[in-house]
Amino acid sequence: MSSSWTSFGGDLHLDLTERRAAGAGLRAALEDALREAVQDGRLAPGTRLPSSRALGEDLGIARNTVVEAYGQLTAEGWLTSRQGSGTTVAQRTTPGPGRRTARPAAEHRTVRHDLMAGRPDLSLFPRTAWLAAARRALATAPHEALGYGDPLGRIELRQALTDYLARVRGVRTDPDHLLICTGVAQGLGLLCAALRERGAHALAVEEYGLPPQHDVARAAGLATVPLPLDGAGARVERLDARCGAVLLTPAHQFPTGAPLAADRRAAAVRWAREQDRYVVEDDYDGEFRYDRQPVGAMQALDPERVVYAGTAAKSLAPGLRLAWLALPDALVEPVARLKSLADTMSPVFDQLTLAELITSGTYDRHVRRCRLHYRRRRDRLVAALAEHAPHVRVTGIAAGLHAVLQLPPGSTPEAELLARAGAAGLAVNGLSWHLADRSAPAPDAAPALVIGYATPPEHAFQAALDALCELLRER
């Protein structure tokens, strides 16, 4: 065995070679190496060290040498040792020079009420049903499912989604044109990269939207071109040949809430056909509609010109990282190739579990429960504002998990309102945060807040409503 191996503590990254070369004895070299590792933060307080026998074998030195080194460092206060609990790094009041420290608690703004839009109530996640579906899926999965697979995703989930999306959203696709991705953000990034390869330089986006999606497009090399909005959705007549595609939220515009009018849907598809371009349909809140007939997916107008993007982030949980794209034939190969380069394939077990949930009917029942839960939440929000802040206009509530609260012109400026919200422990966003071009003046100077009413757990929802109403109460 080489000397470099016998002088290196692999599990702790302890290199005794230089210290030994400088004339230090084994025990002194080990003490110095451990002391330095604690000082620079590589061994954090509470870290359990290997037993003296294990470290001695790793370093190729006598166990007694390690015992003596541990004993000396314990006496100096660097380590602690308890019978039956082994040796651990001691808690120290002064951090090592290389260790990052957290900001003092006073510098943190405590969030007591999370009313950020776009987040579900995670307490609704169907843990029992998910576990049961996971067991069934794993018990019946073929062995080949555990290996490297198709970058499009597991066939079981693609088939289940084909049937489900056709039934509940009117999507026209098949398993060979569905791609499973780890979130809509990844799917959009893959699409933008594929469009860039095809020569696109820009992506048209709605005037108000989700800034992280705009960042994804720009990271893929596409400029973003904002489209104005009105009560009928995006002004698609402003589309031009500069853009290789347009990103729309036609079912429930995010965040304003307006569905895209039928004539504008048709106009966007017509533009895509005539210009050899694509429409990217983010089916935002498509499953959570309350006061109107379902608005079917725009993709059904032309599956070869509209890319449909859906997700389980709100119906189940964003942490699952499960989303899907229904792709036109011309984009299947380039997007699948880019997916393969990005991460080979999405994780298998969760795909199989979701497929089982869908095919068993459990997913439908879960979505119906969630829809009723969120509708009740919305109604409580609207009622509370009507009673305590009647000057606030509530819009965008026919579907989804959020509402836009519009204050009268001349009210407290949005920035000041947000500062007050933060001081009160309310996590909210202003409407201006959603602007695609924040350097341009907001189209409407009146302040507005985008309120997500899904996130607080049930026991905390009333307190969140009370805090919000107090913030908005006329002075």
mmCIF file with all atom_site columns, N, CA and C in Angstrom, residues 111-122 252 254-255 284-285 290 314 373-382 385 394-397 399-405 418 425-431 433-434 448-457 460-466 468 471-472:
data_model
loop_
_atom_site.group_PDB
_atom_site.id
_atom_site.type_symbol
_atom_site.label_atom_id
_atom_site.label_alt_id
_atom_site.label_comp_id
_atom_site.label_asym_id
_atom_site.label_entity_id
_atom_site.label_seq_id
_atom_site.pdbx_PDB_ins_code
_atom_site.Cartn_x
_atom_site.Cartn_y
_atom_site.Cartn_z
_atom_site.occupancy
_atom_site.B_iso_or_equiv
_atom_site.pdbx_formal_charge
_atom_site.auth_seq_id
_atom_site.auth_comp_id
_atom_site.auth_asym_id
_atom_site.auth_atom_id
_atom_site.pdbx_PDB_model_num
ATOM 1   N N  . VAL A 1 111 ? -42.100 35.158 8.334   1.00 0.00 ? 111 VAL A N  1
ATOM 2   C CA . VAL A 1 111 ? -43.319 34.974 7.547   1.00 0.00 ? 111 VAL A CA 1
ATOM 3   C C  . VAL A 1 111 ? -44.288 34.150 8.382   1.00 0.00 ? 111 VAL A C  1
ATOM 4   N N  . ARG A 1 112 ? -45.355 34.787 8.796   1.00 0.00 ? 112 ARG A N  1
ATOM 5   C CA . ARG A 1 112 ? -46.367 34.085 9.586   1.00 0.00 ? 112 ARG A CA 1
ATOM 6   C C  . ARG A 1 112 ? -47.516 33.598 8.713   1.00 0.00 ? 112 ARG A C  1
ATOM 7   N N  . HIS A 1 113 ? -47.744 34.290 7.606   1.00 0.00 ? 113 HIS A N  1
ATOM 8   C CA . HIS A 1 113 ? -48.868 33.947 6.740   1.00 0.00 ? 113 HIS A CA 1
ATOM 9   C C  . HIS A 1 113 ? -48.394 33.955 5.291   1.00 0.00 ? 113 HIS A C  1
ATOM 10  N N  . ASP A 1 114 ? -48.326 32.780 4.691   1.00 0.00 ? 114 ASP A N  1
ATOM 11  C CA . ASP A 1 114 ? -47.857 32.655 3.314   1.00 0.00 ? 114 ASP A CA 1
ATOM 12  C C  . ASP A 1 114 ? -49.042 32.761 2.372   1.00 0.00 ? 114 ASP A C  1
ATOM 13  N N  . LEU A 1 115 ? -49.138 33.887 1.684   1.00 0.00 ? 115 LEU A N  1
ATOM 14  C CA . LEU A 1 115 ? -50.207 34.102 0.709   1.00 0.00 ? 115 LEU A CA 1
ATOM 15  C C  . LEU A 1 115 ? -49.634 34.326 -0.682  1.00 0.00 ? 115 LEU A C  1
ATOM 16  N N  . MET A 1 116 ? -48.527 33.674 -0.964  1.00 0.00 ? 116 MET A N  1
ATOM 17  C CA . MET A 1 116 ? -47.930 33.763 -2.288  1.00 0.00 ? 116 MET A CA 1
ATOM 18  C C  . MET A 1 116 ? -48.742 32.930 -3.272  1.00 0.00 ? 116 MET A C  1
ATOM 19  N N  . ALA A 1 117 ? -48.908 33.459 -4.464  1.00 0.00 ? 117 ALA A N  1
ATOM 20  C CA . ALA A 1 117 ? -49.696 32.760 -5.482  1.00 0.00 ? 117 ALA A CA 1
ATOM 21  C C  . ALA A 1 117 ? -48.913 31.608 -6.082  1.00 0.00 ? 117 ALA A C  1
ATOM 22  N N  . GLY A 1 118 ? -49.654 30.642 -6.638  1.00 0.00 ? 118 GLY A N  1
ATOM 23  C CA . GLY A 1 118 ? -49.023 29.545 -7.356  1.00 0.00 ? 118 GLY A CA 1
ATOM 24  C C  . GLY A 1 118 ? -48.613 28.367 -6.504  1.00 0.00 ? 118 GLY A C  1
ATOM 25  N N  . ARG A 1 119 ? -49.060 28.355 -5.254  1.00 0.00 ? 119 ARG A N  1
ATOM 26  C CA . ARG A 1 119 ? -48.675 27.271 -4.349  1.00 0.00 ? 119 ARG A CA 1
ATOM 27  C C  . ARG A 1 119 ? -49.923 26.584 -3.811  1.00 0.00 ? 119 ARG A C  1
ATOM 28  N N  . PRO A 1 120 ? -49.916 25.255 -3.740  1.00 0.00 ? 120 PRO A N  1
ATOM 29  C CA . PRO A 1 120 ? -51.085 24.533 -3.219  1.00 0.00 ? 120 PRO A CA 1
ATOM 30  C C  . PRO A 1 120 ? -51.025 24.386 -1.710  1.00 0.00 ? 120 PRO A C  1
ATOM 31  N N  . ASP A 1 121 ? -52.084 23.875 -1.144  1.00 0.00 ? 121 ASP A N  1
ATOM 32  C CA . ASP A 1 121 ? -52.114 23.486 0.264   1.00 0.00 ? 121 ASP A CA 1
ATOM 33  C C  . ASP A 1 121 ? -51.494 22.093 0.352   1.00 0.00 ? 121 ASP A C  1
ATOM 34  N N  . LEU A 1 122 ? -50.260 22.030 0.819   1.00 0.00 ? 122 LEU A N  1
ATOM 35  C CA . LEU A 1 122 ? -49.535 20.759 0.816   1.00 0.00 ? 122 LEU A CA 1
ATOM 36  C C  . LEU A 1 122 ? -50.112 19.748 1.800   1.00 0.00 ? 122 LEU A C  1
ATOM 37  N N  . HIS A 1 252 ? -56.733 30.295 -17.840 1.00 0.00 ? 252 HIS A N  1
ATOM 38  C CA . HIS A 1 252 ? -56.854 31.219 -16.708 1.00 0.00 ? 252 HIS A CA 1
ATOM 39  C C  . HIS A 1 252 ? -55.584 32.037 -16.677 1.00 0.00 ? 252 HIS A C  1
ATOM 40  N N  . PHE A 1 254 ? -52.455 33.941 -16.073 1.00 0.00 ? 254 PHE A N  1
ATOM 41  C CA . PHE A 1 254 ? -51.757 34.156 -14.804 1.00 0.00 ? 254 PHE A CA 1
ATOM 42  C C  . PHE A 1 254 ? -50.935 35.430 -14.891 1.00 0.00 ? 254 PHE A C  1
ATOM 43  N N  . PRO A 1 255 ? -51.226 36.412 -14.009 1.00 0.00 ? 255 PRO A N  1
ATOM 44  C CA . PRO A 1 255 ? -52.076 36.301 -12.821 1.00 0.00 ? 255 PRO A CA 1
ATOM 45  C C  . PRO A 1 255 ? -53.443 36.965 -12.926 1.00 0.00 ? 255 PRO A C  1
ATOM 46  N N  . TYR A 1 284 ? -52.391 26.638 -17.080 1.00 0.00 ? 284 TYR A N  1
ATOM 47  C CA . TYR A 1 284 ? -52.346 27.103 -15.700 1.00 0.00 ? 284 TYR A CA 1
ATOM 48  C C  . TYR A 1 284 ? -53.739 27.060 -15.077 1.00 0.00 ? 284 TYR A C  1
ATOM 49  N N  . ASP A 1 285 ? -53.854 26.335 -13.980 1.00 0.00 ? 285 ASP A N  1
ATOM 50  C CA . ASP A 1 285 ? -55.113 26.218 -13.231 1.00 0.00 ? 285 ASP A CA 1
ATOM 51  C C  . ASP A 1 285 ? -56.237 25.582 -14.042 1.00 0.00 ? 285 ASP A C  1
ATOM 52  N N  . TYR A 1 290 ? -64.349 27.082 -11.079 1.00 0.00 ? 290 TYR A N  1
ATOM 53  C CA . TYR A 1 290 ? -65.420 27.124 -10.086 1.00 0.00 ? 290 TYR A CA 1
ATOM 54  C C  . TYR A 1 290 ? -66.752 27.640 -10.630 1.00 0.00 ? 290 TYR A C  1
ATOM 55  N N  . LYS A 1 314 ? -49.749 21.586 -8.633  1.00 0.00 ? 314 LYS A N  1
ATOM 56  C CA . LYS A 1 314 ? -50.814 22.116 -7.792  1.00 0.00 ? 314 LYS A CA 1
ATOM 57  C C  . LYS A 1 314 ? -51.830 21.050 -7.413  1.00 0.00 ? 314 LYS A C  1
ATOM 58  N N  . HIS A 1 373 ? -62.304 22.188 -1.844  1.00 0.00 ? 373 HIS A N  1
ATOM 59  C CA . HIS A 1 373 ? -61.552 22.829 -0.765  1.00 0.00 ? 373 HIS A CA 1
ATOM 60  C C  . HIS A 1 373 ? -61.140 24.246 -1.174  1.00 0.00 ? 373 HIS A C  1
ATOM 61  N N  . TYR A 1 374 ? -60.586 24.378 -2.365  1.00 0.00 ? 374 TYR A N  1
ATOM 62  C CA . TYR A 1 374 ? -60.097 25.686 -2.800  1.00 0.00 ? 374 TYR A CA 1
ATOM 63  C C  . TYR A 1 374 ? -61.253 26.645 -3.101  1.00 0.00 ? 374 TYR A C  1
ATOM 64  N N  . ARG A 1 375 ? -62.355 26.119 -3.592  1.00 0.00 ? 375 ARG A N  1
ATOM 65  C CA . ARG A 1 375 ? -63.508 26.991 -3.824  1.00 0.00 ? 375 ARG A CA 1
ATOM 66  C C  . ARG A 1 375 ? -63.998 27.574 -2.501  1.00 0.00 ? 375 ARG A C  1
ATOM 67  N N  . ARG A 1 376 ? -64.055 26.758 -1.476  1.00 0.00 ? 376 ARG A N  1
ATOM 68  C CA . ARG A 1 376 ? -64.465 27.257 -0.167  1.00 0.00 ? 376 ARG A CA 1
ATOM 69  C C  . ARG A 1 376 ? -63.482 28.302 0.353   1.00 0.00 ? 376 ARG A C  1
ATOM 70  N N  . ARG A 1 377 ? -62.201 28.064 0.127   1.00 0.00 ? 377 ARG A N  1
ATOM 71  C CA . ARG A 1 377 ? -61.188 29.050 0.508   1.00 0.00 ? 377 ARG A CA 1
ATOM 72  C C  . ARG A 1 377 ? -61.436 30.377 -0.214  1.00 0.00 ? 377 ARG A C  1
ATOM 73  N N  . ARG A 1 378 ? -61.666 30.291 -1.508  1.00 0.00 ? 378 ARG A N  1
ATOM 74  C CA . ARG A 1 378 ? -61.900 31.497 -2.295  1.00 0.00 ? 378 ARG A CA 1
ATOM 75  C C  . ARG A 1 378 ? -63.108 32.260 -1.774  1.00 0.00 ? 378 ARG A C  1
ATOM 76  N N  . ASP A 1 379 ? -64.193 31.527 -1.485  1.00 0.00 ? 379 ASP A N  1
ATOM 77  C CA . ASP A 1 379 ? -65.411 32.174 -1.005  1.00 0.00 ? 379 ASP A CA 1
ATOM 78  C C  . ASP A 1 379 ? -65.175 32.867 0.337   1.00 0.00 ? 379 ASP A C  1
ATOM 79  N N  . ARG A 1 380 ? -64.386 32.266 1.198   1.00 0.00 ? 380 ARG A N  1
ATOM 80  C CA . ARG A 1 380 ? -64.083 32.885 2.491   1.00 0.00 ? 380 ARG A CA 1
ATOM 81  C C  . ARG A 1 380 ? -63.252 34.152 2.300   1.00 0.00 ? 380 ARG A C  1
ATOM 82  N N  . LEU A 1 381 ? -62.306 34.107 1.353   1.00 0.00 ? 381 LEU A N  1
ATOM 83  C CA . LEU A 1 381 ? -61.501 35.301 1.062   1.00 0.00 ? 381 LEU A CA 1
ATOM 84  C C  . LEU A 1 381 ? -62.386 36.438 0.563   1.00 0.00 ? 381 LEU A C  1
ATOM 85  N N  . VAL A 1 382 ? -63.249 36.138 -0.397  1.00 0.00 ? 382 VAL A N  1
ATOM 86  C CA . VAL A 1 382 ? -64.118 37.169 -0.975  1.00 0.00 ? 382 VAL A CA 1
ATOM 87  C C  . VAL A 1 382 ? -65.054 37.739 0.092   1.00 0.00 ? 382 VAL A C  1
ATOM 88  N N  . LEU A 1 385 ? -63.108 40.051 2.565   1.00 0.00 ? 385 LEU A N  1
ATOM 89  C CA . LEU A 1 385 ? -62.769 41.344 1.978   1.00 0.00 ? 385 LEU A CA 1
ATOM 90  C C  . LEU A 1 385 ? -64.002 42.212 1.812   1.00 0.00 ? 385 LEU A C  1
ATOM 91  N N  . VAL A 1 394 ? -61.966 42.543 -6.131  1.00 0.00 ? 394 VAL A N  1
ATOM 92  C CA . VAL A 1 394 ? -61.383 41.198 -6.243  1.00 0.00 ? 394 VAL A CA 1
ATOM 93  C C  . VAL A 1 394 ? -61.672 40.664 -7.641  1.00 0.00 ? 394 VAL A C  1
ATOM 94  N N  . THR A 1 395 ? -60.633 40.283 -8.376  1.00 0.00 ? 395 THR A N  1
ATOM 95  C CA . THR A 1 395 ? -60.804 39.797 -9.748  1.00 0.00 ? 395 THR A CA 1
ATOM 96  C C  . THR A 1 395 ? -60.025 38.497 -9.951  1.00 0.00 ? 395 THR A C  1
ATOM 97  N N  . GLY A 1 396 ? -60.326 37.849 -11.089 1.00 0.00 ? 396 GLY A N  1
ATOM 98  C CA . GLY A 1 396 ? -59.593 36.644 -11.471 1.00 0.00 ? 396 GLY A CA 1
ATOM 99  C C  . GLY A 1 396 ? -59.907 35.425 -10.647 1.00 0.00 ? 396 GLY A C  1
ATOM 100 N N  . ILE A 1 397 ? -61.138 35.324 -10.142 1.00 0.00 ? 397 ILE A N  1
ATOM 101 C CA . ILE A 1 397 ? -61.450 34.273 -9.169  1.00 0.00 ? 397 ILE A CA 1
ATOM 102 C C  . ILE A 1 397 ? -62.351 33.183 -9.715  1.00 0.00 ? 397 ILE A C  1
ATOM 103 N N  . ALA A 1 399 ? -61.459 30.748 -11.415 1.00 0.00 ? 399 ALA A N  1
ATOM 104 C CA . ALA A 1 399 ? -60.686 29.507 -11.423 1.00 0.00 ? 399 ALA A CA 1
ATOM 105 C C  . ALA A 1 399 ? -59.392 29.766 -10.675 1.00 0.00 ? 399 ALA A C  1
ATOM 106 N N  . GLY A 1 400 ? -58.631 28.707 -10.446 1.00 0.00 ? 400 GLY A N  1
ATOM 107 C CA . GLY A 1 400 ? -57.291 28.861 -9.908  1.00 0.00 ? 400 GLY A CA 1
ATOM 108 C C  . GLY A 1 400 ? -57.197 28.880 -8.408  1.00 0.00 ? 400 GLY A C  1
ATOM 109 N N  . LEU A 1 401 ? -56.017 29.280 -7.915  1.00 0.00 ? 401 LEU A N  1
ATOM 110 C CA . LEU A 1 401 ? -55.709 29.271 -6.494  1.00 0.00 ? 401 LEU A CA 1
ATOM 111 C C  . LEU A 1 401 ? -55.303 30.652 -6.000  1.00 0.00 ? 401 LEU A C  1
ATOM 112 N N  . HIS A 1 402 ? -55.633 31.692 -6.763  1.00 0.00 ? 402 HIS A N  1
ATOM 113 C CA . HIS A 1 402 ? -55.227 33.031 -6.370  1.00 0.00 ? 402 HIS A CA 1
ATOM 114 C C  . HIS A 1 402 ? -56.270 34.046 -6.813  1.00 0.00 ? 402 HIS A C  1
ATOM 115 N N  . ALA A 1 403 ? -56.139 35.255 -6.305  1.00 0.00 ? 403 ALA A N  1
ATOM 116 C CA . ALA A 1 403 ? -57.010 36.364 -6.682  1.00 0.00 ? 403 ALA A CA 1
ATOM 117 C C  . ALA A 1 403 ? -56.163 37.617 -6.802  1.00 0.00 ? 403 ALA A C  1
ATOM 118 N N  . VAL A 1 404 ? -56.610 38.548 -7.631  1.00 0.00 ? 404 VAL A N  1
ATOM 119 C CA . VAL A 1 404 ? -55.972 39.857 -7.750  1.00 0.00 ? 404 VAL A CA 1
ATOM 120 C C  . VAL A 1 404 ? -56.816 40.855 -6.978  1.00 0.00 ? 404 VAL A C  1
ATOM 121 N N  . LEU A 1 405 ? -56.194 41.558 -6.049  1.00 0.00 ? 405 LEU A N  1
ATOM 122 C CA . LEU A 1 405 ? -56.881 42.554 -5.241  1.00 0.00 ? 405 LEU A CA 1
ATOM 123 C C  . LEU A 1 405 ? -56.482 43.932 -5.741  1.00 0.00 ? 405 LEU A C  1
ATOM 124 N N  . LEU A 1 418 ? -46.532 46.621 0.183   1.00 0.00 ? 418 LEU A N  1
ATOM 125 C CA . LEU A 1 418 ? -45.757 45.392 0.333   1.00 0.00 ? 418 LEU A CA 1
ATOM 126 C C  . LEU A 1 418 ? -44.830 45.466 1.543   1.00 0.00 ? 418 LEU A C  1
ATOM 127 N N  . GLY A 1 425 ? -45.723 40.226 8.646   1.00 0.00 ? 425 GLY A N  1
ATOM 128 C CA . GLY A 1 425 ? -45.522 38.790 8.494   1.00 0.00 ? 425 GLY A CA 1
ATOM 129 C C  . GLY A 1 425 ? -46.317 38.164 7.377   1.00 0.00 ? 425 GLY A C  1
ATOM 130 N N  . LEU A 1 426 ? -46.819 38.991 6.443   1.00 0.00 ? 426 LEU A N  1
ATOM 131 C CA . LEU A 1 426 ? -47.590 38.491 5.302   1.00 0.00 ? 426 LEU A CA 1
ATOM 132 C C  . LEU A 1 426 ? -46.681 38.371 4.085   1.00 0.00 ? 426 LEU A C  1
ATOM 133 N N  . ALA A 1 427 ? -46.611 37.193 3.494   1.00 0.00 ? 427 ALA A N  1
ATOM 134 C CA . ALA A 1 427 ? -45.857 36.987 2.261   1.00 0.00 ? 427 ALA A CA 1
ATOM 135 C C  . ALA A 1 427 ? -46.814 37.106 1.088   1.00 0.00 ? 427 ALA A C  1
ATOM 136 N N  . VAL A 1 428 ? -46.704 38.196 0.333   1.00 0.00 ? 428 VAL A N  1
ATOM 137 C CA . VAL A 1 428 ? -47.560 38.432 -0.829  1.00 0.00 ? 428 VAL A CA 1
ATOM 138 C C  . VAL A 1 428 ? -46.714 39.050 -1.938  1.00 0.00 ? 428 VAL A C  1
ATOM 139 N N  . ASN A 1 429 ? -47.251 39.052 -3.147  1.00 0.00 ? 429 ASN A N  1
ATOM 140 C CA . ASN A 1 429 ? -46.609 39.733 -4.265  1.00 0.00 ? 429 ASN A CA 1
ATOM 141 C C  . ASN A 1 429 ? -47.501 40.849 -4.775  1.00 0.00 ? 429 ASN A C  1
ATOM 142 N N  . GLY A 1 430 ? -46.861 41.895 -5.280  1.00 0.00 ? 430 GLY A N  1
ATOM 143 C CA . GLY A 1 430 ? -47.594 42.925 -5.980  1.00 0.00 ? 430 GLY A CA 1
ATOM 144 C C  . GLY A 1 430 ? -47.779 42.530 -7.432  1.00 0.00 ? 430 GLY A C  1
ATOM 145 N N  . LEU A 1 431 ? -48.800 43.085 -8.061  1.00 0.00 ? 431 LEU A N  1
ATOM 146 C CA . LEU A 1 431 ? -49.048 42.768 -9.466  1.00 0.00 ? 431 LEU A CA 1
ATOM 147 C C  . LEU A 1 431 ? -47.862 43.176 -10.334 1.00 0.00 ? 431 LEU A C  1
ATOM 148 N N  . TRP A 1 433 ? -44.812 42.853 -9.854  1.00 0.00 ? 433 TRP A N  1
ATOM 149 C CA . TRP A 1 433 ? -43.749 41.838 -9.877  1.00 0.00 ? 433 TRP A CA 1
ATOM 150 C C  . TRP A 1 433 ? -43.900 40.913 -11.077 1.00 0.00 ? 433 TRP A C  1
ATOM 151 N N  . HIS A 1 434 ? -45.114 40.779 -11.587 1.00 0.00 ? 434 HIS A N  1
ATOM 152 C CA . HIS A 1 434 ? -45.404 39.849 -12.667 1.00 0.00 ? 434 HIS A CA 1
ATOM 153 C C  . HIS A 1 434 ? -45.201 40.459 -14.050 1.00 0.00 ? 434 HIS A C  1
ATOM 154 N N  . ALA A 1 448 ? -52.053 46.930 -6.775  1.00 0.00 ? 448 ALA A N  1
ATOM 155 C CA . ALA A 1 448 ? -52.785 45.661 -6.745  1.00 0.00 ? 448 ALA A CA 1
ATOM 156 C C  . ALA A 1 448 ? -51.895 44.594 -6.133  1.00 0.00 ? 448 ALA A C  1
ATOM 157 N N  . LEU A 1 449 ? -52.502 43.658 -5.446  1.00 0.00 ? 449 LEU A N  1
ATOM 158 C CA . LEU A 1 449 ? -51.802 42.525 -4.849  1.00 0.00 ? 449 LEU A CA 1
ATOM 159 C C  . LEU A 1 449 ? -52.308 41.235 -5.485  1.00 0.00 ? 449 LEU A C  1
ATOM 160 N N  . VAL A 1 450 ? -51.406 40.278 -5.632  1.00 0.00 ? 450 VAL A N  1
ATOM 161 C CA . VAL A 1 450 ? -51.769 38.943 -6.106  1.00 0.00 ? 450 VAL A CA 1
ATOM 162 C C  . VAL A 1 450 ? -51.718 38.021 -4.887  1.00 0.00 ? 450 VAL A C  1
ATOM 163 N N  . ILE A 1 451 ? -52.875 37.507 -4.504  1.00 0.00 ? 451 ILE A N  1
ATOM 164 C CA . ILE A 1 451 ? -53.004 36.765 -3.254  1.00 0.00 ? 451 ILE A CA 1
ATOM 165 C C  . ILE A 1 451 ? -53.275 35.292 -3.545  1.00 0.00 ? 451 ILE A C  1
ATOM 166 N N  . GLY A 1 452 ? -52.415 34.429 -3.067  1.00 0.00 ? 452 GLY A N  1
ATOM 167 C CA . GLY A 1 452 ? -52.667 32.994 -3.130  1.00 0.00 ? 452 GLY A CA 1
ATOM 168 C C  . GLY A 1 452 ? -53.403 32.552 -1.875  1.00 0.00 ? 452 GLY A C  1
ATOM 169 N N  . TYR A 1 453 ? -54.560 31.935 -2.040  1.00 0.00 ? 453 TYR A N  1
ATOM 170 C CA . TYR A 1 453 ? -55.354 31.549 -0.873  1.00 0.00 ? 453 TYR A CA 1
ATOM 171 C C  . TYR A 1 453 ? -55.279 30.050 -0.581  1.00 0.00 ? 453 TYR A C  1
ATOM 172 N N  . ALA A 1 454 ? -54.367 29.352 -1.265  1.00 0.00 ? 454 ALA A N  1
ATOM 173 C CA . ALA A 1 454 ? -54.308 27.900 -1.091  1.00 0.00 ? 454 ALA A CA 1
ATOM 174 C C  . ALA A 1 454 ? -53.304 27.462 -0.035  1.00 0.00 ? 454 ALA A C  1
ATOM 175 N N  . THR A 1 455 ? -52.214 28.203 0.124   1.00 0.00 ? 455 THR A N  1
ATOM 176 C CA . THR A 1 455 ? -51.072 27.694 0.870   1.00 0.00 ? 455 THR A CA 1
ATOM 177 C C  . THR A 1 455 ? -51.310 27.490 2.367   1.00 0.00 ? 455 THR A C  1
ATOM 178 N N  . PRO A 1 456 ? -51.896 28.455 3.110   1.00 0.00 ? 456 PRO A N  1
ATOM 179 C CA . PRO A 1 456 ? -51.990 28.252 4.560   1.00 0.00 ? 456 PRO A CA 1
ATOM 180 C C  . PRO A 1 456 ? -52.760 26.984 4.907   1.00 0.00 ? 456 PRO A C  1
ATOM 181 N N  . PRO A 1 457 ? -52.286 26.212 5.871   1.00 0.00 ? 457 PRO A N  1
ATOM 182 C CA . PRO A 1 457 ? -53.066 25.054 6.327   1.00 0.00 ? 457 PRO A CA 1
ATOM 183 C C  . PRO A 1 457 ? -54.382 25.533 6.927   1.00 0.00 ? 457 PRO A C  1
ATOM 184 N N  . ALA A 1 460 ? -54.644 27.663 10.030  1.00 0.00 ? 460 ALA A N  1
ATOM 185 C CA . ALA A 1 460 ? -54.032 28.985 10.001  1.00 0.00 ? 460 ALA A CA 1
ATOM 186 C C  . ALA A 1 460 ? -54.689 29.925 9.002   1.00 0.00 ? 460 ALA A C  1
ATOM 187 N N  . PHE A 1 461 ? -55.698 29.441 8.267   1.00 0.00 ? 461 PHE A N  1
ATOM 188 C CA . PHE A 1 461 ? -56.248 30.245 7.187   1.00 0.00 ? 461 PHE A CA 1
ATOM 189 C C  . PHE A 1 461 ? -57.004 31.472 7.705   1.00 0.00 ? 461 PHE A C  1
ATOM 190 N N  . GLN A 1 462 ? -57.785 31.322 8.750   1.00 0.00 ? 462 GLN A N  1
ATOM 191 C CA . GLN A 1 462 ? -58.543 32.461 9.254   1.00 0.00 ? 462 GLN A CA 1
ATOM 192 C C  . GLN A 1 462 ? -57.607 33.560 9.758   1.00 0.00 ? 462 GLN A C  1
ATOM 193 N N  . ALA A 1 463 ? -56.534 33.166 10.428  1.00 0.00 ? 463 ALA A N  1
ATOM 194 C CA . ALA A 1 463 ? -55.579 34.173 10.900  1.00 0.00 ? 463 ALA A CA 1
ATOM 195 C C  . ALA A 1 463 ? -54.930 34.898 9.731   1.00 0.00 ? 463 ALA A C  1
ATOM 196 N N  . ALA A 1 464 ? -54.672 34.185 8.637   1.00 0.00 ? 464 ALA A N  1
ATOM 197 C CA . ALA A 1 464 ? -54.109 34.821 7.452   1.00 0.00 ? 464 ALA A CA 1
ATOM 198 C C  . ALA A 1 464 ? -55.090 35.813 6.851   1.00 0.00 ? 464 ALA A C  1
ATOM 199 N N  . LEU A 1 465 ? -56.379 35.439 6.803   1.00 0.00 ? 465 LEU A N  1
ATOM 200 C CA . LEU A 1 465 ? -57.398 36.356 6.300   1.00 0.00 ? 465 LEU A CA 1
ATOM 201 C C  . LEU A 1 465 ? -57.499 37.604 7.182   1.00 0.00 ? 465 LEU A C  1
ATOM 202 N N  . ASP A 1 466 ? -57.467 37.416 8.494   1.00 0.00 ? 466 ASP A N  1
ATOM 203 C CA . ASP A 1 466 ? -57.553 38.550 9.406   1.00 0.00 ? 466 ASP A CA 1
ATOM 204 C C  . ASP A 1 466 ? -56.381 39.510 9.194   1.00 0.00 ? 466 ASP A C  1
ATOM 205 N N  . LEU A 1 468 ? -54.584 39.881 6.469   1.00 0.00 ? 468 LEU A N  1
ATOM 206 C CA . LEU A 1 468 ? -54.728 40.528 5.167   1.00 0.00 ? 468 LEU A CA 1
ATOM 207 C C  . LEU A 1 468 ? -55.759 41.653 5.236   1.00 0.00 ? 468 LEU A C  1
ATOM 208 N N  . LEU A 1 471 ? -54.376 44.646 6.909   1.00 0.00 ? 471 LEU A N  1
ATOM 209 C CA . LEU A 1 471 ? -53.453 45.368 6.032   1.00 0.00 ? 471 LEU A CA 1
ATOM 210 C C  . LEU A 1 471 ? -54.211 46.275 5.068   1.00 0.00 ? 471 LEU A C  1
ATOM 211 N N  . LEU A 1 472 ? -55.347 45.791 4.558   1.00 0.00 ? 472 LEU A N  1
ATOM 212 C CA . LEU A 1 472 ? -56.071 46.501 3.509   1.00 0.00 ? 472 LEU A CA 1
ATOM 213 C C  . LEU A 1 472 ? -57.162 47.428 4.051   1.00 0.00 ? 472 LEU A C  1
#
